Amino acid sequence: AKLRELADQAAGQIMECDFDGFADHLTQTRDTICGRGPIQLLLRILSMQGGAKGVRAAFDTSGHMTGDWTNSVTYQSIVLVRRPDKLDKPQRAELLRIARQTAAAHLNGKRPAAVDADKLPAALRADGACFVTLKNHGRLRGCIGNMRATGPLYKAVIRNAVEACRDPRFVPNPVTVKELEQINVEISHLTPMERIANTDEIIVGRHGLLIVSGSRRGVLLPQVAYEYGWTRGEFLSQVCRKANLPLDAWKRSGVEIYSFEAE
């Protein structure tokens, strides 16, 4: 328990990109973290560049792996991601143009037109995660996205616009060229995910949620809870439903809950 508490304290400072807090942790606890020097350097650099948010990707101990707790060593993997700047109105309009152009080309059986990345604003060429949602007079017709940035934002929009047209939930009645004029395209540009320790931190209408339990995972965007008028508890239960979990699974230990924001 003490080992986990010590590891959580250190991880908390790192995930908040808190250089001073991490330095104080080392001084006060004498925690012998391998690589503490490089970690401090990274936190200092990131804090000077506007900070970042972290997510713990993995945690284990040698005691757990070998059964020998005499001299157990803790292993952690933390991903630090800088929060993207908000997009301005022209940038959002350009992404919507790219998404609609891509969807139209796909539905017409053509390859999406090439995008001249050199002419795009830097914010659209930066790595980014997004969802593309297709609605026909408010009725969902497709919604696909990626939770983590794997490349330039504009490329994520192109890929997700095509996949939204192929949303497997609508295979019997897919989006057609004829209804394209009635389709409203929405792009949700996501901030990096943050692990939720206390569900009271969730703000309905502001936060989207990802719930993970083993191989099962479910996600809902912030606007979904707002549109349905859900309470915090109802929102959590609906994300569990999306993950094919019991509605109260979010209350169980071992279930991971992440929040994110979207514009």
PDB file of C-alpha atoms in Angstrom, residues 2-256:
ATOM      1  CA  LYS A   2       2.843   2.386   0.879  1.00  0.00           C
ATOM      2  CA  LEU A   3       4.625   1.617  -2.393  1.00  0.00           C
ATOM      3  CA  ARG A   4       1.486   2.373  -4.402  1.00  0.00           C
ATOM      4  CA  GLU A   5       0.865   5.563  -2.429  1.00  0.00           C
ATOM      5  CA  LEU A   6       4.416   6.743  -3.130  1.00  0.00           C
ATOM      6  CA  ALA A   7       4.104   5.867  -6.822  1.00  0.00           C
ATOM      7  CA  ASP A   8       0.751   7.645  -7.107  1.00  0.00           C
ATOM      8  CA  GLN A   9       2.159  10.801  -5.506  1.00  0.00           C
ATOM      9  CA  ALA A  10       5.031  10.936  -7.979  1.00  0.00           C
ATOM     10  CA  ALA A  11       2.797  10.091 -10.941  1.00  0.00           C
ATOM     11  CA  GLY A  12       0.333  12.784  -9.918  1.00  0.00           C
ATOM     12  CA  GLN A  13       3.003  15.483 -10.021  1.00  0.00           C
ATOM     13  CA  ILE A  14       4.312  14.251 -13.369  1.00  0.00           C
ATOM     14  CA  MET A  15       0.851  14.033 -14.957  1.00  0.00           C
ATOM     15  CA  GLU A  16       0.131  17.603 -13.840  1.00  0.00           C
ATOM     16  CA  CYS A  17       3.482  18.663 -15.310  1.00  0.00           C
ATOM     17  CA  ASP A  18       4.300  20.131 -11.893  1.00  0.00           C
ATOM     18  CA  PHE A  19       8.065  20.654 -11.797  1.00  0.00           C
ATOM     19  CA  ASP A  20       8.118  22.182  -8.306  1.00  0.00           C
ATOM     20  CA  GLY A  21       5.732  19.583  -6.911  1.00  0.00           C
ATOM     21  CA  PHE A  22       7.827  16.717  -8.293  1.00  0.00           C
ATOM     22  CA  ALA A  23      11.021  18.283  -6.894  1.00  0.00           C
ATOM     23  CA  ASP A  24       9.364  18.631  -3.477  1.00  0.00           C
ATOM     24  CA  HIS A  25       8.212  15.007  -3.651  1.00  0.00           C
ATOM     25  CA  LEU A  26      11.784  13.829  -4.249  1.00  0.00           C
ATOM     26  CA  THR A  27      13.135  15.965  -1.404  1.00  0.00           C
ATOM     27  CA  GLN A  28      10.478  15.066   1.150  1.00  0.00           C
ATOM     28  CA  THR A  29      10.148  11.337   0.418  1.00  0.00           C
ATOM     29  CA  ARG A  30      13.673  10.521  -0.831  1.00  0.00           C
ATOM     30  CA  ASP A  31      11.926   8.532  -3.540  1.00  0.00           C
ATOM     31  CA  THR A  32      14.677   6.859  -5.608  1.00  0.00           C
ATOM     32  CA  ILE A  33      13.045   7.190  -9.013  1.00  0.00           C
ATOM     33  CA  CYS A  34      15.249   6.050 -11.866  1.00  0.00           C
ATOM     34  CA  GLY A  35      15.524   8.821 -14.434  1.00  0.00           C
ATOM     35  CA  ARG A  36      14.382  11.497 -11.984  1.00  0.00           C
ATOM     36  CA  GLY A  37      16.877  13.961 -13.477  1.00  0.00           C
ATOM     37  CA  PRO A  38      15.624  13.626 -17.061  1.00  0.00           C
ATOM     38  CA  ILE A  39      12.025  13.684 -15.788  1.00  0.00           C
ATOM     39  CA  GLN A  40      12.671  16.993 -14.020  1.00  0.00           C
ATOM     40  CA  LEU A  41      14.273  18.392 -17.174  1.00  0.00           C
ATOM     41  CA  LEU A  42      11.239  17.345 -19.247  1.00  0.00           C
ATOM     42  CA  LEU A  43       8.798  18.872 -16.747  1.00  0.00           C
ATOM     43  CA  ARG A  44      10.766  22.117 -16.708  1.00  0.00           C
ATOM     44  CA  ILE A  45      10.822  22.336 -20.518  1.00  0.00           C
ATOM     45  CA  LEU A  46       7.106  21.561 -20.826  1.00  0.00           C
ATOM     46  CA  SER A  47       6.148  24.017 -18.084  1.00  0.00           C
ATOM     47  CA  MET A  48       8.079  26.735 -19.908  1.00  0.00           C
ATOM     48  CA  GLN A  49       6.118  25.910 -23.072  1.00  0.00           C
ATOM     49  CA  GLY A  50       2.655  26.131 -21.534  1.00  0.00           C
ATOM     50  CA  GLY A  51       2.448  22.836 -19.680  1.00  0.00           C
ATOM     51  CA  ALA A  52       0.958  19.464 -20.557  1.00  0.00           C
ATOM     52  CA  LYS A  53      -1.379  16.833 -19.198  1.00  0.00           C
ATOM     53  CA  GLY A  54      -0.445  13.237 -18.558  1.00  0.00           C
ATOM     54  CA  VAL A  55      -2.182   9.864 -18.568  1.00  0.00           C
ATOM     55  CA  ARG A  56      -0.762   6.794 -16.854  1.00  0.00           C
ATOM     56  CA  ALA A  57      -0.572   4.145 -19.551  1.00  0.00           C
ATOM     57  CA  ALA A  58       0.748   1.254 -17.435  1.00  0.00           C
ATOM     58  CA  PHE A  59       1.619   0.335 -13.847  1.00  0.00           C
ATOM     59  CA  ASP A  60       3.235  -2.748 -12.333  1.00  0.00           C
ATOM     60  CA  THR A  61       5.693  -3.869  -9.661  1.00  0.00           C
ATOM     61  CA  SER A  62       8.370  -6.541  -9.547  1.00  0.00           C
ATOM     62  CA  GLY A  63       6.684  -7.853  -6.400  1.00  0.00           C
ATOM     63  CA  HIS A  64       3.460  -8.445  -8.303  1.00  0.00           C
ATOM     64  CA  MET A  65       5.326 -10.080 -11.190  1.00  0.00           C
ATOM     65  CA  THR A  66       7.553 -12.393  -9.115  1.00  0.00           C
ATOM     66  CA  GLY A  67       5.692 -12.742  -5.827  1.00  0.00           C
ATOM     67  CA  ASP A  68       8.779 -11.524  -3.944  1.00  0.00           C
ATOM     68  CA  TRP A  69       7.992  -8.269  -2.096  1.00  0.00           C
ATOM     69  CA  THR A  70      11.317  -8.135  -0.225  1.00  0.00           C
ATOM     70  CA  ASN A  71      12.749  -5.444  -2.512  1.00  0.00           C
ATOM     71  CA  SER A  72       9.939  -4.566  -4.870  1.00  0.00           C
ATOM     72  CA  VAL A  73      10.489  -2.098  -7.712  1.00  0.00           C
ATOM     73  CA  THR A  74       7.675  -0.037  -9.246  1.00  0.00           C
ATOM     74  CA  TYR A  75       7.345   0.485 -13.004  1.00  0.00           C
ATOM     75  CA  GLN A  76       5.179   3.202 -14.515  1.00  0.00           C
ATOM     76  CA  SER A  77       4.560   4.478 -18.015  1.00  0.00           C
ATOM     77  CA  ILE A  78       3.143   7.999 -18.379  1.00  0.00           C
ATOM     78  CA  VAL A  79       2.186   9.765 -21.592  1.00  0.00           C
ATOM     79  CA  LEU A  80       2.441  13.568 -21.529  1.00  0.00           C
ATOM     80  CA  VAL A  81       0.542  15.520 -24.177  1.00  0.00           C
ATOM     81  CA  ARG A  82       0.322  19.260 -24.641  1.00  0.00           C
ATOM     82  CA  ARG A  83      -3.210  20.638 -24.623  1.00  0.00           C
ATOM     83  CA  PRO A  84      -3.990  21.880 -28.125  1.00  0.00           C
ATOM     84  CA  ASP A  85      -4.799  25.528 -28.700  1.00  0.00           C
ATOM     85  CA  LYS A  86      -8.407  26.307 -29.517  1.00  0.00           C
ATOM     86  CA  LEU A  87      -9.139  26.640 -33.196  1.00  0.00           C
ATOM     87  CA  ASP A  88     -10.375  29.967 -34.504  1.00  0.00           C
ATOM     88  CA  LYS A  89     -13.468  30.358 -36.705  1.00  0.00           C
ATOM     89  CA  PRO A  90     -11.659  30.198 -40.086  1.00  0.00           C
ATOM     90  CA  GLN A  91      -9.745  27.094 -38.989  1.00  0.00           C
ATOM     91  CA  ARG A  92     -12.934  25.340 -37.900  1.00  0.00           C
ATOM     92  CA  ALA A  93     -14.568  26.322 -41.187  1.00  0.00           C
ATOM     93  CA  GLU A  94     -11.648  24.858 -43.146  1.00  0.00           C
ATOM     94  CA  LEU A  95     -11.895  21.540 -41.297  1.00  0.00           C
ATOM     95  CA  LEU A  96     -15.631  21.401 -41.993  1.00  0.00           C
ATOM     96  CA  ARG A  97     -14.963  22.087 -45.675  1.00  0.00           C
ATOM     97  CA  ILE A  98     -12.409  19.267 -45.788  1.00  0.00           C
ATOM     98  CA  ALA A  99     -14.780  16.873 -43.998  1.00  0.00           C
ATOM     99  CA  ARG A 100     -17.752  17.620 -46.255  1.00  0.00           C
ATOM    100  CA  GLN A 101     -15.604  17.472 -49.403  1.00  0.00           C
ATOM    101  CA  THR A 102     -14.186  14.125 -48.269  1.00  0.00           C
ATOM    102  CA  ALA A 103     -17.606  12.659 -47.440  1.00  0.00           C
ATOM    103  CA  ALA A 104     -19.007  13.798 -50.801  1.00  0.00           C
ATOM    104  CA  ALA A 105     -16.115  12.242 -52.713  1.00  0.00           C
ATOM    105  CA  HIS A 106     -16.438   8.953 -50.820  1.00  0.00           C
ATOM    106  CA  LEU A 107     -20.197   8.713 -51.355  1.00  0.00           C
ATOM    107  CA  ASN A 108     -19.682   9.397 -55.062  1.00  0.00           C
ATOM    108  CA  GLY A 109     -17.173   6.561 -55.262  1.00  0.00           C
ATOM    109  CA  LYS A 110     -14.206   8.869 -55.744  1.00  0.00           C
ATOM    110  CA  ARG A 111     -10.962   9.349 -53.859  1.00  0.00           C
ATOM    111  CA  PRO A 112     -10.900  12.430 -51.616  1.00  0.00           C
ATOM    112  CA  ALA A 113      -9.258  15.429 -53.242  1.00  0.00           C
ATOM    113  CA  ALA A 114      -5.650  15.980 -52.193  1.00  0.00           C
ATOM    114  CA  VAL A 115      -5.167  18.611 -49.502  1.00  0.00           C
ATOM    115  CA  ASP A 116      -2.213  20.966 -49.856  1.00  0.00           C
ATOM    116  CA  ALA A 117      -0.898  20.789 -46.291  1.00  0.00           C
ATOM    117  CA  ASP A 118       1.559  23.636 -46.909  1.00  0.00           C
ATOM    118  CA  LYS A 119      -1.377  26.010 -47.329  1.00  0.00           C
ATOM    119  CA  LEU A 120      -3.077  24.938 -44.092  1.00  0.00           C
ATOM    120  CA  PRO A 121      -2.628  26.810 -40.800  1.00  0.00           C
ATOM    121  CA  ALA A 122      -0.112  25.239 -38.416  1.00  0.00           C
ATOM    122  CA  ALA A 123      -2.928  24.343 -35.999  1.00  0.00           C
ATOM    123  CA  LEU A 124      -4.484  22.020 -38.592  1.00  0.00           C
ATOM    124  CA  ARG A 125      -1.151  20.407 -39.420  1.00  0.00           C
ATOM    125  CA  ALA A 126      -0.389  19.765 -35.748  1.00  0.00           C
ATOM    126  CA  ASP A 127      -1.163  16.355 -34.262  1.00  0.00           C
ATOM    127  CA  GLY A 128      -4.767  16.151 -33.128  1.00  0.00           C
ATOM    128  CA  ALA A 129      -7.617  13.811 -32.234  1.00  0.00           C
ATOM    129  CA  CYS A 130     -11.182  14.309 -33.396  1.00  0.00           C
ATOM    130  CA  PHE A 131     -14.596  12.808 -34.066  1.00  0.00           C
ATOM    131  CA  VAL A 132     -16.652  13.434 -37.195  1.00  0.00           C
ATOM    132  CA  THR A 133     -20.424  13.225 -36.704  1.00  0.00           C
ATOM    133  CA  LEU A 134     -23.024  13.108 -39.472  1.00  0.00           C
ATOM    134  CA  LYS A 135     -26.639  14.049 -38.724  1.00  0.00           C
ATOM    135  CA  ASN A 136     -29.706  14.360 -40.925  1.00  0.00           C
ATOM    136  CA  HIS A 137     -32.119  16.882 -39.359  1.00  0.00           C
ATOM    137  CA  GLY A 138     -30.824  15.912 -35.916  1.00  0.00           C
ATOM    138  CA  ARG A 139     -30.914  12.165 -36.587  1.00  0.00           C
ATOM    139  CA  LEU A 140     -27.539  10.441 -36.165  1.00  0.00           C
ATOM    140  CA  ARG A 141     -26.226   8.935 -39.418  1.00  0.00           C
ATOM    141  CA  GLY A 142     -22.631   8.250 -38.463  1.00  0.00           C
ATOM    142  CA  CYS A 143     -20.013   9.103 -35.843  1.00  0.00           C
ATOM    143  CA  ILE A 144     -16.424   7.882 -35.869  1.00  0.00           C
ATOM    144  CA  GLY A 145     -13.250   9.268 -34.322  1.00  0.00           C
ATOM    145  CA  ASN A 146      -9.958   8.672 -32.562  1.00  0.00           C
ATOM    146  CA  MET A 147      -9.320   9.336 -28.881  1.00  0.00           C
ATOM    147  CA  ARG A 148      -5.593   9.971 -29.167  1.00  0.00           C
ATOM    148  CA  ALA A 149      -3.678  11.978 -31.734  1.00  0.00           C
ATOM    149  CA  THR A 150      -1.837   9.741 -34.188  1.00  0.00           C
ATOM    150  CA  GLY A 151      -0.962  12.368 -36.771  1.00  0.00           C
ATOM    151  CA  PRO A 152      -1.997  15.747 -38.185  1.00  0.00           C
ATOM    152  CA  LEU A 153      -5.495  16.937 -37.266  1.00  0.00           C
ATOM    153  CA  TYR A 154      -6.554  17.514 -40.865  1.00  0.00           C
ATOM    154  CA  LYS A 155      -5.648  13.909 -41.750  1.00  0.00           C
ATOM    155  CA  ALA A 156      -7.712  12.663 -38.804  1.00  0.00           C
ATOM    156  CA  VAL A 157     -10.663  14.662 -40.156  1.00  0.00           C
ATOM    157  CA  ILE A 158     -10.262  13.111 -43.625  1.00  0.00           C
ATOM    158  CA  ARG A 159      -9.995   9.583 -42.254  1.00  0.00           C
ATOM    159  CA  ASN A 160     -12.894   9.955 -39.823  1.00  0.00           C
ATOM    160  CA  ALA A 161     -15.152  11.612 -42.408  1.00  0.00           C
ATOM    161  CA  VAL A 162     -14.812   8.530 -44.608  1.00  0.00           C
ATOM    162  CA  GLU A 163     -15.289   6.142 -41.695  1.00  0.00           C
ATOM    163  CA  ALA A 164     -18.345   8.065 -40.439  1.00  0.00           C
ATOM    164  CA  CYS A 165     -19.967   7.360 -43.825  1.00  0.00           C
ATOM    165  CA  ARG A 166     -19.179   3.672 -43.203  1.00  0.00           C
ATOM    166  CA  ASP A 167     -20.359   3.607 -39.570  1.00  0.00           C
ATOM    167  CA  PRO A 168     -21.174  -0.096 -39.039  1.00  0.00           C
ATOM    168  CA  ARG A 169     -24.260   0.785 -36.988  1.00  0.00           C
ATOM    169  CA  PHE A 170     -25.897   2.015 -40.197  1.00  0.00           C
ATOM    170  CA  VAL A 171     -24.820  -0.709 -42.611  1.00  0.00           C
ATOM    171  CA  PRO A 172     -28.455  -1.678 -43.427  1.00  0.00           C
ATOM    172  CA  ASN A 173     -29.238   1.967 -44.211  1.00  0.00           C
ATOM    173  CA  PRO A 174     -25.995   3.862 -44.929  1.00  0.00           C
ATOM    174  CA  VAL A 175     -25.642   7.530 -45.773  1.00  0.00           C
ATOM    175  CA  THR A 176     -26.340   8.141 -49.463  1.00  0.00           C
ATOM    176  CA  VAL A 177     -25.351  10.780 -51.997  1.00  0.00           C
ATOM    177  CA  LYS A 178     -28.984  11.910 -52.239  1.00  0.00           C
ATOM    178  CA  GLU A 179     -29.200  12.866 -48.580  1.00  0.00           C
ATOM    179  CA  LEU A 180     -25.814  14.609 -48.509  1.00  0.00           C
ATOM    180  CA  GLU A 181     -27.435  18.029 -48.857  1.00  0.00           C
ATOM    181  CA  GLN A 182     -29.425  17.351 -45.686  1.00  0.00           C
ATOM    182  CA  ILE A 183     -26.405  16.084 -43.753  1.00  0.00           C
ATOM    183  CA  ASN A 184     -24.983  18.322 -41.063  1.00  0.00           C
ATOM    184  CA  VAL A 185     -21.289  17.654 -40.421  1.00  0.00           C
ATOM    185  CA  GLU A 186     -19.901  18.192 -36.916  1.00  0.00           C
ATOM    186  CA  ILE A 187     -16.237  17.981 -35.929  1.00  0.00           C
ATOM    187  CA  SER A 188     -15.275  17.525 -32.291  1.00  0.00           C
ATOM    188  CA  HIS A 189     -11.633  18.459 -31.699  1.00  0.00           C
ATOM    189  CA  LEU A 190     -10.551  16.611 -28.537  1.00  0.00           C
ATOM    190  CA  THR A 191      -8.236  17.625 -25.736  1.00  0.00           C
ATOM    191  CA  PRO A 192      -5.939  14.940 -24.265  1.00  0.00           C
ATOM    192  CA  MET A 193      -7.692  12.518 -21.926  1.00  0.00           C
ATOM    193  CA  GLU A 194      -7.325  12.806 -18.154  1.00  0.00           C
ATOM    194  CA  ARG A 195      -7.825   9.951 -15.687  1.00  0.00           C
ATOM    195  CA  ILE A 196     -10.733  10.641 -13.319  1.00  0.00           C
ATOM    196  CA  ALA A 197     -10.115   9.781  -9.671  1.00  0.00           C
ATOM    197  CA  ASN A 198     -13.417  11.163  -8.372  1.00  0.00           C
ATOM    198  CA  THR A 199     -16.576  11.202 -10.507  1.00  0.00           C
ATOM    199  CA  ASP A 200     -17.575  14.461  -8.794  1.00  0.00           C
ATOM    200  CA  GLU A 201     -14.973  16.071 -11.076  1.00  0.00           C
ATOM    201  CA  ILE A 202     -17.159  15.368 -14.125  1.00  0.00           C
ATOM    202  CA  ILE A 203     -19.010  18.392 -15.492  1.00  0.00           C
ATOM    203  CA  VAL A 204     -21.962  17.360 -17.668  1.00  0.00           C
ATOM    204  CA  GLY A 205     -21.941  19.225 -20.971  1.00  0.00           C
ATOM    205  CA  ARG A 206     -18.259  20.041 -20.704  1.00  0.00           C
ATOM    206  CA  HIS A 207     -16.636  16.638 -20.348  1.00  0.00           C
ATOM    207  CA  GLY A 208     -16.801  13.640 -22.635  1.00  0.00           C
ATOM    208  CA  LEU A 209     -16.108  10.253 -21.052  1.00  0.00           C
ATOM    209  CA  LEU A 210     -14.181   7.095 -21.878  1.00  0.00           C
ATOM    210  CA  ILE A 211     -14.730   4.063 -19.646  1.00  0.00           C
ATOM    211  CA  VAL A 212     -12.387   1.081 -19.885  1.00  0.00           C
ATOM    212  CA  SER A 213     -12.771  -2.322 -18.237  1.00  0.00           C
ATOM    213  CA  GLY A 214     -10.476  -5.013 -19.554  1.00  0.00           C
ATOM    214  CA  SER A 215     -11.005  -5.246 -23.312  1.00  0.00           C
ATOM    215  CA  ARG A 216     -14.289  -3.348 -23.168  1.00  0.00           C
ATOM    216  CA  ARG A 217     -14.430   0.374 -23.720  1.00  0.00           C
ATOM    217  CA  GLY A 218     -17.138   2.921 -24.357  1.00  0.00           C
ATOM    218  CA  VAL A 219     -17.019   6.620 -25.190  1.00  0.00           C
ATOM    219  CA  LEU A 220     -19.551   9.428 -25.491  1.00  0.00           C
ATOM    220  CA  LEU A 221     -18.853  13.015 -26.541  1.00  0.00           C
ATOM    221  CA  PRO A 222     -19.665  15.947 -24.205  1.00  0.00           C
ATOM    222  CA  GLN A 223     -22.613  17.168 -26.266  1.00  0.00           C
ATOM    223  CA  VAL A 224     -24.437  13.828 -26.015  1.00  0.00           C
ATOM    224  CA  ALA A 225     -25.103  14.196 -22.282  1.00  0.00           C
ATOM    225  CA  TYR A 226     -26.230  17.790 -22.816  1.00  0.00           C
ATOM    226  CA  GLU A 227     -28.567  16.888 -25.692  1.00  0.00           C
ATOM    227  CA  TYR A 228     -30.269  14.142 -23.656  1.00  0.00           C
ATOM    228  CA  GLY A 229     -30.337  16.135 -20.423  1.00  0.00           C
ATOM    229  CA  TRP A 230     -28.595  13.418 -18.445  1.00  0.00           C
ATOM    230  CA  THR A 231     -27.362  13.757 -14.887  1.00  0.00           C
ATOM    231  CA  ARG A 232     -23.757  12.840 -14.084  1.00  0.00           C
ATOM    232  CA  GLY A 233     -24.831   9.370 -12.944  1.00  0.00           C
ATOM    233  CA  GLU A 234     -26.949   8.803 -16.053  1.00  0.00           C
ATOM    234  CA  PHE A 235     -24.058   9.888 -18.257  1.00  0.00           C
ATOM    235  CA  LEU A 236     -21.712   7.411 -16.587  1.00  0.00           C
ATOM    236  CA  SER A 237     -24.290   4.640 -16.908  1.00  0.00           C
ATOM    237  CA  GLN A 238     -24.831   5.343 -20.605  1.00  0.00           C
ATOM    238  CA  VAL A 239     -21.095   5.178 -21.298  1.00  0.00           C
ATOM    239  CA  CYS A 240     -21.070   1.815 -19.510  1.00  0.00           C
ATOM    240  CA  ARG A 241     -23.947   0.712 -21.746  1.00  0.00           C
ATOM    241  CA  LYS A 242     -21.896   1.762 -24.779  1.00  0.00           C
ATOM    242  CA  ALA A 243     -19.073  -0.467 -23.501  1.00  0.00           C
ATOM    243  CA  ASN A 244     -21.475  -3.420 -23.019  1.00  0.00           C
ATOM    244  CA  LEU A 245     -20.952  -3.221 -19.274  1.00  0.00           C
ATOM    245  CA  PRO A 246     -23.538  -3.221 -16.465  1.00  0.00           C
ATOM    246  CA  LEU A 247     -24.953   0.275 -15.954  1.00  0.00           C
ATOM    247  CA  ASP A 248     -23.332   0.560 -12.518  1.00  0.00           C
ATOM    248  CA  ALA A 249     -19.928  -0.753 -13.625  1.00  0.00           C
ATOM    249  CA  TRP A 250     -18.456   2.751 -13.244  1.00  0.00           C
ATOM    250  CA  LYS A 251     -18.697   2.294  -9.468  1.00  0.00           C
ATOM    251  CA  ARG A 252     -16.447  -0.785  -9.473  1.00  0.00           C
ATOM    252  CA  SER A 253     -12.770  -0.793  -8.606  1.00  0.00           C
ATOM    253  CA  GLY A 254     -10.540  -1.550 -11.561  1.00  0.00           C
ATOM    254  CA  VAL A 255     -12.764   0.317 -14.006  1.00  0.00           C
ATOM    255  CA  GLU A 256     -10.888   3.243 -15.554  1.00  0.00           C
TER     256      GLU A 256
END
